[in-house]
Short mmCIF file of C-alpha atoms and ligand atoms in Angstrom, two decimals:
data_model
loop_
_atom_site.label_atom_id
_atom_site.label_comp_id
_atom_site.label_asym_id
_atom_site.label_seq_id
_atom_site.Cartn_x
_atom_site.Cartn_y
_atom_site.Cartn_z
CA MET B 1 31.68 185.04 13.55
CA ASN B 2 30.62 185.07 10.01
CA VAL B 3 33.04 183.88 7.56
CA PRO B 4 32.49 185.78 3.67
CA SER B 5 31.37 182.88 2.19
CA SER B 6 34.05 183.61 -1.28
CA VAL B 7 36.45 182.63 1.79
CA ALA B 8 34.73 179.77 3.25
CA THR B 9 34.73 178.48 0.06
CA LEU B 10 38.13 178.82 -0.93
CA ILE B 11 38.99 176.43 1.76
CA ILE B 12 36.34 173.96 1.19
CA GLY B 13 37.70 173.62 -2.78
CA ILE B 14 41.86 173.28 -0.88
CA ALA B 15 40.27 170.32 1.80
CA ILE B 16 38.34 169.04 -1.37
CA THR B 17 41.42 168.47 -3.07
CA LEU B 18 43.97 167.37 -0.01
CA ILE B 19 41.91 164.42 0.25
CA SER B 20 41.23 164.34 -3.32
CA LEU B 21 44.86 163.66 -3.65
CA TRP B 22 45.94 162.41 -0.70
CA VAL B 23 42.75 159.04 -1.48
CA GLY B 24 44.40 159.24 -5.28
CA GLN B 25 47.46 158.66 -4.18
CA ASN B 26 46.72 155.43 -1.11
CA ASN B 27 43.08 154.31 -2.20
CA GLY B 28 45.84 150.26 -1.58
CA LEU B 29 42.54 148.39 -4.25
CA LEU B 30 45.16 147.07 -6.50
CA PRO B 31 46.87 144.71 -6.33
CA THR B 32 50.66 144.20 -6.63
CA ALA B 33 52.62 146.14 -9.89
CA ALA B 34 54.15 143.39 -11.63
CA SER B 35 55.53 144.39 -14.76
CA VAL B 36 57.24 147.83 -15.88
CA GLU B 37 53.68 148.57 -17.77
CA ALA B 38 52.24 148.64 -14.19
CA ALA B 39 52.97 151.50 -13.14
CA GLN B 40 52.10 154.48 -15.98
CA ILE B 41 48.46 152.42 -15.34
CA ASP B 42 48.46 152.36 -11.95
CA ASN B 43 50.01 156.07 -12.30
CA LEU B 44 46.54 156.49 -14.47
CA PHE B 45 44.36 154.95 -11.98
CA ASN B 46 45.35 156.79 -9.79
CA ALA B 47 44.79 159.93 -11.71
CA MET B 48 41.19 159.21 -12.18
CA MET B 49 40.65 158.15 -8.20
CA ALA B 50 41.61 161.56 -7.37
CA ILE B 51 39.04 163.39 -10.02
CA ALA B 52 36.66 160.88 -9.26
CA THR B 53 37.09 161.37 -5.20
CA GLY B 54 37.07 164.99 -5.78
CA LEU B 55 33.34 164.63 -8.04
CA PHE B 56 31.90 162.33 -5.00
CA LEU B 57 32.47 165.30 -2.26
CA LEU B 58 31.70 167.78 -4.06
CA VAL B 59 28.01 166.30 -5.40
CA GLN B 60 27.39 164.42 -2.04
CA GLY B 61 29.04 168.06 -0.36
CA ALA B 62 25.90 170.64 -2.00
CA LEU B 63 23.28 167.69 -1.32
CA LEU B 64 23.98 167.20 1.78
CA TYR B 65 24.55 171.16 2.39
CA SER B 66 21.12 172.08 0.41
CA LEU B 67 19.58 169.59 2.18
CA PHE B 68 19.21 171.57 5.21
CA ALA B 69 20.23 175.02 3.90
CA PHE B 70 17.47 175.61 1.90
CA ARG B 71 14.51 173.43 4.47
CA LYS B 72 11.46 174.51 4.10
CA LYS B 73 10.62 176.79 6.88
CA LYS B 74 8.25 176.40 9.36
CA ASP B 75 4.44 177.56 7.91
CA ASP B 76 6.26 179.52 5.17
CA ASP B 77 4.08 178.71 2.42
CA THR B 78 5.20 180.81 -0.33
CA ASP B 79 6.75 179.91 -3.35
CA ALA B 80 10.84 179.31 -4.19
CA ALA B 81 12.00 182.42 -5.74
CA PRO B 82 12.62 182.42 -9.66
CA VAL B 83 16.45 181.19 -10.67
CA HIS B 84 16.56 181.58 -14.40
CA GLY B 85 19.63 180.52 -15.70
CA ASN B 86 23.58 182.07 -15.33
CA VAL B 87 25.94 182.02 -18.03
CA PRO B 88 28.56 182.33 -15.87
CA LEU B 89 28.21 179.41 -13.59
CA GLU B 90 26.84 177.19 -16.43
CA ILE B 91 30.37 178.18 -18.71
CA VAL B 92 31.49 176.82 -15.73
CA TRP B 93 30.58 173.94 -14.97
CA THR B 94 30.39 173.10 -18.62
CA ALA B 95 34.18 174.24 -19.77
CA ILE B 96 36.47 172.86 -16.17
CA PRO B 97 34.71 168.78 -16.64
CA SER B 98 35.31 169.23 -20.36
CA ALA B 99 38.78 169.42 -19.67
CA ILE B 100 39.24 166.98 -17.14
CA VAL B 101 38.06 164.30 -19.59
CA LEU B 102 40.17 166.13 -22.54
CA TRP B 103 43.06 165.65 -20.88
CA LEU B 104 42.69 161.90 -19.68
CA ALA B 105 41.34 161.05 -22.70
CA ILE B 106 45.13 162.31 -24.25
CA TYR B 107 46.95 160.93 -20.37
CA SER B 108 45.26 157.95 -20.92
CA PHE B 109 45.92 157.77 -25.47
CA ASP B 110 50.01 158.60 -24.31
CA VAL B 111 49.48 155.62 -20.93
CA TYR B 112 48.13 153.70 -24.62
CA GLN B 113 51.09 154.34 -26.83
CA SER B 114 53.74 153.74 -24.44
CA VAL B 115 52.61 150.18 -22.69
CA ASN B 116 52.36 149.69 -26.37
CA SER B 117 55.86 151.25 -27.33
CA GLY B 118 56.45 148.29 -29.30
CA GLY B 119 53.80 147.75 -31.31
CA PHE B 120 52.36 144.28 -30.49
CA MET B 121 48.72 144.81 -29.06
CA GLY B 122 46.44 144.70 -31.01
CA SER B 123 45.73 142.07 -34.00
CA ASP B 124 48.12 144.03 -36.05
CA HIS B 125 50.42 143.28 -38.41
CA MET B 126 53.37 144.42 -37.71
CA ALA B 127 54.43 142.17 -35.46
CA HIS B 128 54.28 139.04 -38.05
CA ALA B 129 57.73 141.06 -39.04
CA GLN B 130 59.35 138.96 -36.21
CA SER B 131 59.39 135.90 -37.83
CA LYS B 132 59.61 135.29 -41.33
CA ILE B 133 58.32 131.44 -42.75
CA VAL B 134 61.37 129.17 -44.15
CA ASN B 135 60.39 126.49 -46.11
CA VAL B 136 62.50 123.34 -44.66
CA SER B 137 61.13 119.57 -46.18
CA ASN B 138 58.38 121.08 -47.92
CA GLN B 139 56.61 122.32 -44.27
CA THR B 140 56.39 125.61 -44.19
CA GLN B 141 56.91 126.01 -40.15
CA MET B 142 57.23 129.68 -39.07
CA ALA B 143 60.65 130.22 -37.12
CA ASP B 144 62.59 132.58 -34.46
CA MET B 145 65.16 134.43 -36.64
CA GLY B 146 67.08 134.74 -33.16
CA SER B 147 68.55 137.26 -30.84
CA GLY B 148 67.52 140.89 -31.82
CA MET B 149 67.59 140.57 -35.05
CA SER B 150 64.58 140.46 -35.96
CA ASN B 151 62.48 141.50 -33.18
CA PRO B 152 60.98 144.73 -32.69
CA ILE B 153 61.96 144.79 -29.42
CA ASP B 154 65.15 143.39 -27.97
CA ASN B 155 66.43 140.31 -26.72
CA SER B 156 62.21 139.91 -25.32
CA LEU B 157 60.88 136.11 -24.96
CA VAL B 158 58.69 134.86 -27.44
CA ILE B 159 55.65 132.54 -26.35
CA ASN B 160 52.78 131.41 -28.46
CA VAL B 161 49.77 131.51 -26.17
CA LYS B 162 46.19 129.56 -26.67
CA GLY B 163 43.17 129.37 -24.87
CA LEU B 164 41.38 126.51 -24.69
CA GLN B 165 37.76 126.05 -23.31
CA TYR B 166 38.53 126.17 -20.33
CA ALA B 167 42.93 125.99 -20.05
CA TRP B 168 45.81 128.82 -21.38
CA LEU B 169 48.85 125.93 -23.01
CA PHE B 170 52.00 127.83 -23.22
CA TYR B 171 54.04 126.77 -26.57
CA TYR B 172 57.91 128.28 -26.58
CA ASP B 173 58.68 129.91 -29.47
CA GLY B 174 61.18 127.79 -31.28
CA THR B 175 61.84 125.26 -28.86
CA ASP B 176 59.18 121.88 -28.41
CA ILE B 177 58.69 123.53 -24.75
CA VAL B 178 54.16 123.12 -23.62
CA SER B 179 54.10 124.63 -20.66
CA GLY B 180 49.83 125.04 -18.76
CA ASP B 181 51.62 127.31 -16.93
CA LEU B 182 53.43 130.91 -17.66
CA HIS B 183 56.86 130.94 -16.62
CA VAL B 184 59.24 134.41 -17.43
CA PRO B 185 61.95 135.13 -15.76
CA SER B 186 62.61 138.69 -14.50
CA GLY B 187 63.52 141.80 -16.06
CA ARG B 188 62.97 140.76 -19.56
CA PRO B 189 60.52 141.24 -22.39
CA VAL B 190 58.31 139.19 -22.71
CA GLU B 191 55.91 138.97 -26.53
CA LEU B 192 52.75 137.24 -26.12
CA ASN B 193 50.98 135.80 -29.64
CA ILE B 194 47.83 134.88 -29.21
CA ASN B 195 45.97 132.74 -29.97
CA ALA B 196 41.84 130.76 -29.25
CA GLN B 197 41.20 127.24 -30.15
CA ASP B 198 37.14 127.14 -29.79
CA VAL B 199 35.76 130.64 -28.83
CA ILE B 200 37.18 133.46 -27.64
CA HIS B 201 38.86 134.27 -24.78
CA ALA B 202 40.52 136.84 -22.57
CA PHE B 203 44.09 136.97 -21.32
CA TRP B 204 44.56 138.70 -18.31
CA VAL B 205 47.57 139.23 -15.77
CA PRO B 206 46.12 142.29 -12.87
CA GLU B 207 49.09 142.32 -11.37
CA PHE B 208 51.05 142.93 -14.85
CA ARG B 209 48.04 145.91 -15.25
CA LEU B 210 47.32 144.21 -19.05
CA LYS B 211 44.68 142.52 -20.75
CA GLN B 212 44.12 141.37 -24.27
CA ASP B 213 41.02 138.81 -26.15
CA ALA B 214 42.34 135.36 -27.45
CA VAL B 215 39.90 135.51 -30.45
CA PRO B 216 39.91 131.61 -33.14
CA GLY B 217 41.55 132.45 -36.36
CA VAL B 218 43.09 135.77 -35.38
CA GLU B 219 46.49 136.61 -33.29
CA THR B 220 46.89 139.57 -31.08
CA HIS B 221 49.64 140.19 -28.88
CA LEU B 222 51.00 141.47 -25.34
CA ALA B 223 54.37 142.18 -24.48
CA PHE B 224 55.04 143.17 -21.18
CA THR B 225 58.69 143.12 -19.06
CA PRO B 226 57.69 140.91 -15.84
CA ASN B 227 59.74 142.69 -13.10
CA LYS B 228 58.55 141.50 -9.04
CA PRO B 229 59.11 137.34 -9.01
CA GLY B 230 56.16 135.78 -8.37
CA ASN B 231 53.40 133.52 -8.67
CA TYR B 232 50.52 136.09 -9.92
CA PRO B 233 46.75 134.08 -11.79
CA ILE B 234 46.34 134.29 -14.81
CA ILE B 235 41.96 134.82 -15.67
CA CYS B 236 39.93 134.62 -18.98
CA ALA B 237 38.13 137.56 -19.10
CA GLU B 238 35.34 137.05 -21.59
CA LEU B 239 32.71 134.43 -20.32
CA CYS B 240 33.90 131.52 -22.43
CA GLY B 241 31.78 128.84 -21.70
CA ALA B 242 30.18 127.05 -18.29
CA TYR B 243 33.84 126.55 -16.84
CA HIS B 244 34.62 129.61 -17.65
CA GLY B 245 35.68 130.71 -13.92
CA ALA B 246 37.67 127.55 -13.72
CA MET B 247 39.62 128.95 -16.31
CA LYS B 248 42.71 130.09 -14.37
CA THR B 249 46.17 129.32 -14.63
CA ARG B 250 49.83 130.98 -12.92
CA VAL B 251 52.01 133.21 -14.62
CA ILE B 252 55.18 132.62 -12.49
CA VAL B 253 58.11 135.26 -12.47
CA ASP B 254 61.07 133.19 -12.05
CA THR B 255 64.47 135.25 -11.33
CA PRO B 256 66.57 134.76 -14.46
CA GLU B 257 68.27 132.29 -11.92
CA ASP B 258 65.33 129.59 -10.83
CA TYR B 259 63.86 130.81 -14.71
CA GLU B 260 67.68 128.99 -16.79
CA THR B 261 66.42 125.43 -14.17
CA TRP B 262 63.20 125.45 -15.12
CA TYR B 263 64.44 125.99 -18.87
CA SER B 264 66.26 123.05 -18.39
CA SER B 265 64.62 120.90 -16.88
CA ARG B 266 61.50 121.81 -19.32
CA VAL B 267 64.26 121.28 -22.23
CA VAL B 268 65.37 117.52 -21.01
CA ALA B 269 62.00 116.37 -20.02
CA THR B 270 60.86 117.35 -23.39
CA THR B 271 64.14 115.65 -25.43
CA ASP B 272 63.92 112.04 -26.16
CA SER B 273 66.86 110.64 -24.91
CA SER B 274 67.57 108.34 -27.91
CA SER B 275 67.36 111.80 -29.67
CA GLU B 276 70.89 113.75 -27.86
CA VAL B 277 69.39 116.50 -29.97
CA ALA B 278 68.62 119.02 -27.07
CA ALA B 279 71.71 121.56 -27.81
CA THR B 280 71.18 124.99 -27.01
CA SER B 281 72.55 127.54 -29.32
CA ASN B 282 73.13 130.15 -27.49
CA ALA B 283 71.38 133.10 -24.89
CA ASP B 284 68.61 132.96 -26.23
CA HIS B 285 68.04 129.83 -26.45
CA GLN B 286 67.02 129.00 -29.52
CA MET B 287 66.92 124.74 -29.17
CA ALA B 288 66.30 122.63 -31.90
CA SER B 289 64.80 119.16 -31.51
CA LEU B 290 63.52 117.62 -33.71
CA THR B 291 61.88 114.28 -30.81
CA PRO B 292 58.26 113.99 -30.30
CA GLU B 293 57.47 115.04 -27.06
CA PRO B 294 56.41 111.64 -25.09
CA ASP B 295 55.67 114.21 -21.74
CA ALA B 296 53.38 116.94 -22.88
CA LEU B 297 50.38 115.01 -22.60
CA THR B 298 51.05 113.62 -18.86
CA ASP B 299 52.20 117.47 -18.10
CA LEU B 300 49.05 119.61 -19.26
CA GLN B 301 47.32 117.16 -17.80
CA ALA B 302 48.60 117.47 -14.29
CA GLU B 303 49.07 120.92 -13.90
CA ASN B 304 44.98 120.88 -15.27
CA PRO B 305 42.90 118.39 -14.11
CA SER B 306 39.93 120.62 -15.22
CA VAL B 307 41.10 120.09 -18.88
CA ASP B 308 39.65 116.97 -20.61
CA SER B 309 42.12 114.84 -20.91
CA GLN B 310 41.31 114.06 -25.37
CA GLN B 311 40.87 118.89 -25.87
CA ILE B 312 45.43 118.10 -25.10
CA GLN B 313 45.11 115.52 -26.72
CA ALA B 314 43.46 117.42 -30.03
CA LEU B 315 45.47 120.23 -29.31
CA LEU B 316 48.59 118.57 -29.94
CA SER B 317 48.05 116.51 -32.62
CA SER B 318 46.83 120.21 -33.90
CA ALA B 319 50.25 121.84 -33.03
CA GLU B 320 51.73 123.10 -35.29
CA PRO B 321 54.87 120.86 -36.95
CA LEU B 322 57.83 121.78 -34.58
CA THR B 323 60.45 124.06 -35.16
CA ALA B 324 63.17 124.06 -37.66
CA PRO B 325 66.63 125.40 -36.23
CA ASN B 326 67.05 128.30 -36.82
CA LEU B 327 70.80 128.79 -36.34
CU1 CU W 401 37.66 132.06 -21.60
#
């Protein structure tokens, strides 16, 4: 039976499309998705995966087919038939990839815009609207203005991140808490203000599908909402020195209750018992404490054994002054 070539092409086309769509949805290449933003990135990745699979099958299929269909016959010493340009074919194979690339570009930009809905990504200065400069005791200090009023994303948890060779440090805005692990509650928007102490680093959490550079002298930003409790790696994604590979810590996405417990324990740990100032003023944890943090060095060393203690000491002494009460 001789199947007309147009019918065969149609069947092959449908088969390639179905296989590509299946691979796009079932590639299993991505780790757990642990943030609200991850779903959109995954959809984009899966769409690109489907297109790549289709292209691969098409190109490799044509190559394999040609290997057999156009093999030189025995004793055939003639030249191949001369083939000149085919305008309709050239239009088709230019127009279809152009349309696909254009669609991907628009789709990618749309995803970027919606993941970056707060305008926090990058190093633009919009995010600085969340803070105001207040003058307390002749010291200029940055203070968070608190619940919802100033934060473009209501109720978000603001954390200042510092990258240094070879560790990440997390300063909880408006508190004395400094941690080597990033603790965040599930379901609450988080805003990171990222800095680097020495060289360029990159803050990357594969499970959140988010990555942001940490650049000395420039504050960059990242906003996300974790939605799946668990421990996930934070990896430095920029070759930053001899021990770059060891520059790892973790983000612990707690349930709101567990986060509350951790937060309370850190408030106690970072408050000198003689000062009795550890007052959590409101649900946003705008905690005011004017005491030093005796346990911070020990904690940081315990959590980051790879970090030179002198570096941590230098960092702590150069850290921003304690934030003022913003009641
Ligand atoms: Cu690094």
